[in-house]
Structures are given as structure tokens and as C-alpha cells.
Short mmCIF file of C-alpha atoms and ligand atoms in Angstrom, two decimals:
data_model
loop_
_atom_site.label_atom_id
_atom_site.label_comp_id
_atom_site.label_asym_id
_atom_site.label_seq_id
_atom_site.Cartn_x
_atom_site.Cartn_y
_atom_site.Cartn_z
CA UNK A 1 48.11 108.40 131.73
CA UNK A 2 50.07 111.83 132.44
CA UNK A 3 48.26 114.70 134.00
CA UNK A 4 46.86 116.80 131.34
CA UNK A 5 47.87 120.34 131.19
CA UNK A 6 45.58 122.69 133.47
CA UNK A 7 43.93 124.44 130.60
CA UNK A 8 42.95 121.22 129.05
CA UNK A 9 41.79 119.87 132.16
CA UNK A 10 39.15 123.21 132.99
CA UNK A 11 38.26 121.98 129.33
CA UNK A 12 37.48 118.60 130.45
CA UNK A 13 34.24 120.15 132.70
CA UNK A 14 32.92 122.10 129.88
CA UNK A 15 33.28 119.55 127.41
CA UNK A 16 31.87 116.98 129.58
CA UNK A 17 28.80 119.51 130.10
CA UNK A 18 28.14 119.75 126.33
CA UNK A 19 28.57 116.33 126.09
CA UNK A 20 26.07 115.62 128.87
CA UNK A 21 23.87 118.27 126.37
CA UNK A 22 24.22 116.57 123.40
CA UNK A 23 23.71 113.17 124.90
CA UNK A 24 20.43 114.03 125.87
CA UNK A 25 19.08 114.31 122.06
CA UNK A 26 17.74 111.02 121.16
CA UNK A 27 19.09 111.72 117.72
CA UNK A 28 22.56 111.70 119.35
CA UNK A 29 22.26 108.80 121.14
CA UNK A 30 21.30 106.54 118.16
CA UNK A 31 24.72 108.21 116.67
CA UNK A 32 26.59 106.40 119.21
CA UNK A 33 24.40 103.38 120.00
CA UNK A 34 24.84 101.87 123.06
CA UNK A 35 28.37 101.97 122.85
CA UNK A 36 29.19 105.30 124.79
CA UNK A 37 27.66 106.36 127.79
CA UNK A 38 28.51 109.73 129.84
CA UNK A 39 30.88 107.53 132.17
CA UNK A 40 32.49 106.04 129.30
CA UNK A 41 32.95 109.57 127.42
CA UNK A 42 34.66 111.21 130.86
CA UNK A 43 37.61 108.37 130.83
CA UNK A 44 37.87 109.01 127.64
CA UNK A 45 38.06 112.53 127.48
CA UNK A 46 41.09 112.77 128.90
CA UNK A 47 42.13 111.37 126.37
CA UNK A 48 40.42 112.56 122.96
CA UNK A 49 40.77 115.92 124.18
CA UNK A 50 44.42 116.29 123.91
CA UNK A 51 43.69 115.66 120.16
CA UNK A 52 40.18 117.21 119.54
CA UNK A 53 38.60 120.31 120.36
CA UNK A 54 34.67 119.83 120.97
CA UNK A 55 32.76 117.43 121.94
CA UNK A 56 30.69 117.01 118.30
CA UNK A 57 34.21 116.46 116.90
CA UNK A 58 34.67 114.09 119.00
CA UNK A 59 31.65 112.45 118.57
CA UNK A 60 31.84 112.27 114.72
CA UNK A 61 35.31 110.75 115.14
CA UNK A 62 33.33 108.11 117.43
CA UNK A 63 30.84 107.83 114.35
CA UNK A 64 33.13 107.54 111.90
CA UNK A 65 35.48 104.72 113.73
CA UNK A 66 32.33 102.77 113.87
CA UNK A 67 32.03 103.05 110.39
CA UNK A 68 35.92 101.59 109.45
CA UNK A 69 34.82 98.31 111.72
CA UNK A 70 31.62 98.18 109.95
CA UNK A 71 32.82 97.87 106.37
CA UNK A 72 35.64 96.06 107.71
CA UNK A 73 33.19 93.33 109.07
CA UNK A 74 30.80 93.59 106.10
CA UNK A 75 30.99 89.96 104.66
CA UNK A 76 29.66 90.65 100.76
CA UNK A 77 28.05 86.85 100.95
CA UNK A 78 26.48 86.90 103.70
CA UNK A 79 22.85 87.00 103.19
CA UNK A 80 19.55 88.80 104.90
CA UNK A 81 16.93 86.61 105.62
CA UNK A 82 14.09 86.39 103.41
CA UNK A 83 10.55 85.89 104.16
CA UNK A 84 7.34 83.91 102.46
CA UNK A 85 4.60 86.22 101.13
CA UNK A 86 2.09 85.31 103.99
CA UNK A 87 4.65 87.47 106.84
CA UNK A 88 4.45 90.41 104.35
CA UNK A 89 3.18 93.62 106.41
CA UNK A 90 -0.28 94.83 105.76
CA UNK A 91 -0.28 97.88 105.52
CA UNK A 92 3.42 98.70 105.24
CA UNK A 93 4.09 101.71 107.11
CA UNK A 94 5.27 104.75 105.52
CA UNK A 95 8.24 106.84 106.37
CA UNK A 96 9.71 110.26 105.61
CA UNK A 97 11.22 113.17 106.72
CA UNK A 98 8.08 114.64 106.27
CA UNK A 99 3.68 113.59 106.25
CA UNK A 100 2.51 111.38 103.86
CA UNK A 101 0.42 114.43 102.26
CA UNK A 102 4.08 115.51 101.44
CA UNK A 103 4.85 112.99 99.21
CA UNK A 104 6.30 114.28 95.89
CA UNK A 105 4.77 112.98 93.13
CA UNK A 106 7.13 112.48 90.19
CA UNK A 107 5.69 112.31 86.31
CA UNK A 108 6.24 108.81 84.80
CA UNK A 109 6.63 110.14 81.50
CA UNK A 110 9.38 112.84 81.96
CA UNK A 111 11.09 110.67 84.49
CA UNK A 112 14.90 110.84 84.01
CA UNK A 113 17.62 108.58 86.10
CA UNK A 114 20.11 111.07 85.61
CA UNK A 115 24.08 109.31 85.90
CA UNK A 116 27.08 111.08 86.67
CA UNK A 117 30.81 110.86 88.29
CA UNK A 118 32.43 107.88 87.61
CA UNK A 119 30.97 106.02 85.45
CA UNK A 120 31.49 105.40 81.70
CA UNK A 121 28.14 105.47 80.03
CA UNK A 122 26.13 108.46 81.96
CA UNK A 123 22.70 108.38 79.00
CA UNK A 124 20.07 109.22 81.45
CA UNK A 125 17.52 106.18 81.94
CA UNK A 126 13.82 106.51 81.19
CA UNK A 127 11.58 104.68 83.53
CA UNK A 128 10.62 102.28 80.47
CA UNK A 129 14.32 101.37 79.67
CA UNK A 130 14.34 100.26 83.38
CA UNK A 131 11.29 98.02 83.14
CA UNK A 132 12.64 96.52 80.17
CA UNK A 133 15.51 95.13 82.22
CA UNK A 134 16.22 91.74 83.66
CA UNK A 135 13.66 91.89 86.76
CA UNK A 136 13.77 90.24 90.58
CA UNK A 137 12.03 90.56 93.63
CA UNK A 138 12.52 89.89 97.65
CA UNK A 139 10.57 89.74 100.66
CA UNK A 140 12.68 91.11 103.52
CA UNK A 141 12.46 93.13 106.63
CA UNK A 142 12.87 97.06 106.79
CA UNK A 143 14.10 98.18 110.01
CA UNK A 144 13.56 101.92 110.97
CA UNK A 145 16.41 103.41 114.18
CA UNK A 146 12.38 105.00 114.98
CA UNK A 147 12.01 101.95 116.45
CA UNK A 148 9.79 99.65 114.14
CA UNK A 149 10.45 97.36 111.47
CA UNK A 150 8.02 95.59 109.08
CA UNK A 151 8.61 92.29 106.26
CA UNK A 152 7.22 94.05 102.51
CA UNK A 153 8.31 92.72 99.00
CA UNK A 154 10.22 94.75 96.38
CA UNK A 155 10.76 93.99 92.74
CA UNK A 156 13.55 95.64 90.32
CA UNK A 157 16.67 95.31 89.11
CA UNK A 158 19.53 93.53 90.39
CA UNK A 159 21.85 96.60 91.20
CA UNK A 160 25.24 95.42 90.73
CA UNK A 161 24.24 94.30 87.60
CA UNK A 162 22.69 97.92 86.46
CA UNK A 163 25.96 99.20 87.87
CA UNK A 164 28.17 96.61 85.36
CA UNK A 165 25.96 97.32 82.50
CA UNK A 166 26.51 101.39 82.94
CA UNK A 167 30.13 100.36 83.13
CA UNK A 168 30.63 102.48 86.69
CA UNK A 169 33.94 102.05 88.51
CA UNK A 170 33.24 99.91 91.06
CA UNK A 171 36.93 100.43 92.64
CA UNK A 172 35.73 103.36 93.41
CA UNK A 173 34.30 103.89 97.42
CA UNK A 174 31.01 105.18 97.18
CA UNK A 175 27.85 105.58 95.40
CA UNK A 176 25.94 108.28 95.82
CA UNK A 177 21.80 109.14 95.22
CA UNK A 178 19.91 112.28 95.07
CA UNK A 179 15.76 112.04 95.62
CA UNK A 180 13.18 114.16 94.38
CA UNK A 181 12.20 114.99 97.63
CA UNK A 182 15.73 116.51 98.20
CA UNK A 183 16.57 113.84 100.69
CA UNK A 184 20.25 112.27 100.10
CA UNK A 185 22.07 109.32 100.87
CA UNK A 186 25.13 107.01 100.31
CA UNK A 187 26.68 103.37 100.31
CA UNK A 188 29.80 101.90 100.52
CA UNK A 189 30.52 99.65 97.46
CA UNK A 190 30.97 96.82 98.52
CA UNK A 191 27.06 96.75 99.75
CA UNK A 192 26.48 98.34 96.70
CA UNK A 193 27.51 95.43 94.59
CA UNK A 194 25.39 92.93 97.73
CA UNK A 195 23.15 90.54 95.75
CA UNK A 196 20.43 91.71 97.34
CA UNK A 197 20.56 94.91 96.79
CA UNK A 198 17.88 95.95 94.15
CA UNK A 199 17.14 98.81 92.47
CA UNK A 200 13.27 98.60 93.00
CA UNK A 201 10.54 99.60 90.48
CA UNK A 202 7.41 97.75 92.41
CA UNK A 203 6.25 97.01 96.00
CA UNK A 204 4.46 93.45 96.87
CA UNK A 205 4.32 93.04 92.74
CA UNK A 206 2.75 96.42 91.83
CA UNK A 207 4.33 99.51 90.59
CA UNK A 208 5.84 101.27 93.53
CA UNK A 209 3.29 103.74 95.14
CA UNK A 210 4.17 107.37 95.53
CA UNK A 211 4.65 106.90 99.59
CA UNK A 212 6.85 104.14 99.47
CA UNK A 213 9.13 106.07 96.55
CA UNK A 214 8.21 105.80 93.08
CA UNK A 215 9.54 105.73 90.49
CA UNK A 216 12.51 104.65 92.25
CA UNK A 217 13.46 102.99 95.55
CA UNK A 218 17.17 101.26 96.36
CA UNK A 219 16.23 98.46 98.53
CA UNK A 220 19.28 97.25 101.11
CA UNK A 221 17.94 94.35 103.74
CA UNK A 222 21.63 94.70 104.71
CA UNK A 223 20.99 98.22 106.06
CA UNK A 224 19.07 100.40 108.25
CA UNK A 225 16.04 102.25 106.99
CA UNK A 226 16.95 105.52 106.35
CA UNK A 227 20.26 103.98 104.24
CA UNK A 228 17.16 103.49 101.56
CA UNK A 229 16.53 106.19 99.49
CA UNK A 230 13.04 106.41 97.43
CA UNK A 231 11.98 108.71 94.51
CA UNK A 232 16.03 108.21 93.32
CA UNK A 233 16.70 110.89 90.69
CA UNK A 234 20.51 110.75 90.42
CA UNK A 235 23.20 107.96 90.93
CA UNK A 236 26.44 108.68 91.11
CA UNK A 237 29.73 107.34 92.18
CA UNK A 238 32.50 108.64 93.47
CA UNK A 239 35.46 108.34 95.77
CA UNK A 240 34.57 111.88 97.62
CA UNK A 241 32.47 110.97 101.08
CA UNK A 242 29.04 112.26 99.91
CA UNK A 243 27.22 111.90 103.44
CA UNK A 244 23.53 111.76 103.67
CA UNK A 245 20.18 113.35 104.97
CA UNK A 246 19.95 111.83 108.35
CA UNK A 247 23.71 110.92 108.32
CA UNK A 248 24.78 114.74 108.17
CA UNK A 249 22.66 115.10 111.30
CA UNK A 250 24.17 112.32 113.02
CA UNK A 251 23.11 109.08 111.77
CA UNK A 252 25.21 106.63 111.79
CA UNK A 253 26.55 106.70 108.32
CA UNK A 254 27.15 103.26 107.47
CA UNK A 255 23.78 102.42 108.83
CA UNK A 256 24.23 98.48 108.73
CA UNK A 257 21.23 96.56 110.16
N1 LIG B 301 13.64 110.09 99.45
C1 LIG B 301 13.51 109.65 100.71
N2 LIG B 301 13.92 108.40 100.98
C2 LIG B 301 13.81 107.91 102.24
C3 LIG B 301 13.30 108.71 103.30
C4 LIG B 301 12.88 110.04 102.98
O1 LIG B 301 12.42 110.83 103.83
N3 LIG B 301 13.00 110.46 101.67
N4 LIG B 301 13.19 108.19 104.58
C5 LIG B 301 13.99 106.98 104.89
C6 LIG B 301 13.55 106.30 106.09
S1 LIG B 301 14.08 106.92 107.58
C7 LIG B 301 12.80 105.14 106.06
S2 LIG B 301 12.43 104.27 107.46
C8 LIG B 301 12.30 104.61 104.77
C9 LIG B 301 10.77 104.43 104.82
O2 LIG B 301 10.34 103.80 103.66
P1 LIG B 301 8.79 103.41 103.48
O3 LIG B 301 8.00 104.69 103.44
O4 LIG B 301 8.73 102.64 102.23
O5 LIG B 301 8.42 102.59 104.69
O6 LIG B 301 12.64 105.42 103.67
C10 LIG B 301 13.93 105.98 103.73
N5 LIG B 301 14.19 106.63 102.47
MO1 LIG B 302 13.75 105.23 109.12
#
């Protein structure tokens, strides 16, 4: 490789400082997996840096190249494994961004699945009119990047199916969820459309409990923990990157397990 230009290479000892900085934050460092370390980032600085101009830049370009190979290597029919009832977790551990006295609770009754972007019919859903669909249930394992993962059983609605039947355009890139908790999140289509992903209404055959996200959970085995959003209030799909909670903080946002 050429020299780099003298200004760019003073750069190189800041940026490698901040990078040494960020590194540190555990957060950071699930970002990039084990796939970077300070030694790798230093031979490649020389390089990024011609093209980038901070080290979080560079970082979410990291992020975000891990992402292309992950979709790219997504195989739709490949399966999770699935689990008998006796290796179901008990109790299943709960999870936020927040305590479990946090919870929100959300009214059955004036429950709305609110629809929008790109999809034909948007009539908001009513937690009955789910129920009354076509119902089916798995027992897989949740894995959380905090470092534990536990087998539990969810029950709902097939979602590519729900996404055929509200006729959404499933050329389109992404689908997108909003919580009633305010948390966020996004998939890729193709795991969208996954036959096992479900659109879950119960946990281990009962109605979903507040803590594990009633009324509303979207259950992925093919993805990390936080890629799960409970208490869903809006679906929507789109071809604009919509990001998520965790993944707007670093996460990885593809977040395949
Ligand atoms: N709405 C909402 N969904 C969420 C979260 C959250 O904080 N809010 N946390 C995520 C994370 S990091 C995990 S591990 C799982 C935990 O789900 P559980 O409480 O059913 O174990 O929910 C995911 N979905
Ligand atoms: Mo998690």
C-alpha cells in the first residue's frame, strides 16, 4: 500500500485512540463480534481512513458489511431446531430495556394492530380478528447477545401468511414494527416470509403475559433476541432502512442467531 498523506497519517493515532475508546464498551464489541480486534482495526485503518472520517463511521460500515453477507447467506429453508415440551424453560426469563415493574400494560379491548406503508389493505386488526385466524405454535430457543438463552413455546399466526392475506408487498426490503413500550425494530423480508416466523398471541399455550409482550410478540428462532419485538402496535413495510432500538445503538442490525 502507498504511504498515506501526513495529515491522514497524524489521523491514524487519534482515530486509533477513539477506536481503542469505543472498543472498550461491551455494547461495541458485540457490534463487531469477534471479528475485529484493535490489531486488526490499525492494518486496516490505513486503509478505511482514506475513505472515512471517524472511527464510528467506520465501524457502522463494518456493521453494515456484515449485514450484506448475512442476508446473502440467509437460506429461507433452512430450519431452527425445535424442541419437545419437557426442555421448555421454567420460568422463562424476562427481558427489556427496562424492569419488569415497567412493563406496559396494553387494554385488550381497545387494542389496535395499526398497518401502514406498503401494503394494500391497511384496516387496523383487533386482537379478536387475530385469534380468529389460522393458529400454530413452536418450541424453540431464544438467545439474548446478554449472554443467556432459554427453549419457551409460542403460539400465533403464521406470519407470511398474515402478510399475504393483508396483501403487503413482499418485494419490498423491510418490515418494520413499532411497540407500545416505544421500543422499535426491523427484518429483512426474506426472514420475514421464514416459516417459522410467527406472529405470536400465546406463550407455552396461554395468552401471552404482559412481560413476555402481550398482546403481541413476533417470534424469529432465526434471530437474535432483541430482533423480537413484543407489545407490536404497528407493522409496516417499506423499502426505507427503518433501524431499530438496540440496532441504532450498535446492534448488529441483522441480528441472525
Ligand atoms: N417491545 C420490546 N420488545 C423487546 C424488548 C424490549 O425491551 N421491548 N427486548 C428484546 C430483547 S433484548 C429480548 S432478549 C427479548 C426478551 O423477551 P422475553 O421477555 O420474552 O424473554 O425481547 C426483545 N423484544
Ligand atoms: Mo436480548
Amino acid at each position: 500500500m502507498d504511504k498515506l498523506p501526513d495529515d491522514i497519517q497524524s489521523d491514524k493515532g487519534a482515530i486509533l485512540k477513539e477506536a481503542e475508546g469505543l472498543l472498550k464498551d461491551p455494547s461495541r464489541r458485540r457490534l463487531l463480534g469477534n471479528i475485529l480486534t484493535l490489531g486488526g482495526l490499525s492494518l486496516a485503518t490505513g486503509v478505511i481512513i482514506k475513505n472515512y472520517h471517524s472511527v464510528d463511521e467506520i465501524l457502522r460500515r463494518i456493521s453494515r458489511f456484515n449485514d450484506a453477507a448475512q442476508w446473502a447467506l440467509f437460506n429461507p429453508k433452512l430450519m431452527a431446531p425445535e424442541y419437545s415440551e419437557a426442555d421448555i424453560a421454567n420460568p422463562f426469563p424476562f427481558n427489556a430495556f427496562y424492569g419488569i415493574k415497567q412493563v406496559p400494560h396494553v387494554d385488550a379491548a381497545s387494542y389496535r394492530l395499526q398497518l401502514s406503508g406498503q401494503i394494500a389493505d391497511k384496516r387496523p386488526w383487533t386482537l379478536e380478528s387475530l385469534r380468529a385466524l389460522p393458529q400454530t405454535s413452536q418450541i424453540t430457543r431464544h438467545i439474548c447477545v446478554e449472554g443467556w438463552s432459554a427453549i419457551g413455546k409460542w403460539g400465533g399466526v403464521r406470519f407470511s401468511d398474515f402478510l399475504k392475506r393483508i396483501g403487503a408487498d413482499t418485494m419490498c426490503k423491510y418490515v418494520g414494527f413499532k411497540c407500545a413500550d416505544g421500543y422499535y425494530t426491523s427484518i429483512d423480508m426474506p426472514t420475514a416470509l421464514h416459516a417459522q416466523t410467527l406472529l405470536t398471541l400465546t406463550f407455552r399455550d396461554h395468552e401471552l403475559p404482559a412481560w413476555y409482550g402481550f398482546p403481541m410478540k413476533l417470534r424469529m428462532p432465526t434471530k437474535l433476541g432483541y430482533k423480537n419485538p413484543k407489545h407490536i402496535t404497528d407493522i409496516f413495510v417499506t423499502n426505507i432502512f427503518p433501524g431499530g432500538y438496540w440496532e441504532d445503538k450498535g446492534y448488529n442490525w441483522f441480528g441472525g442467531s
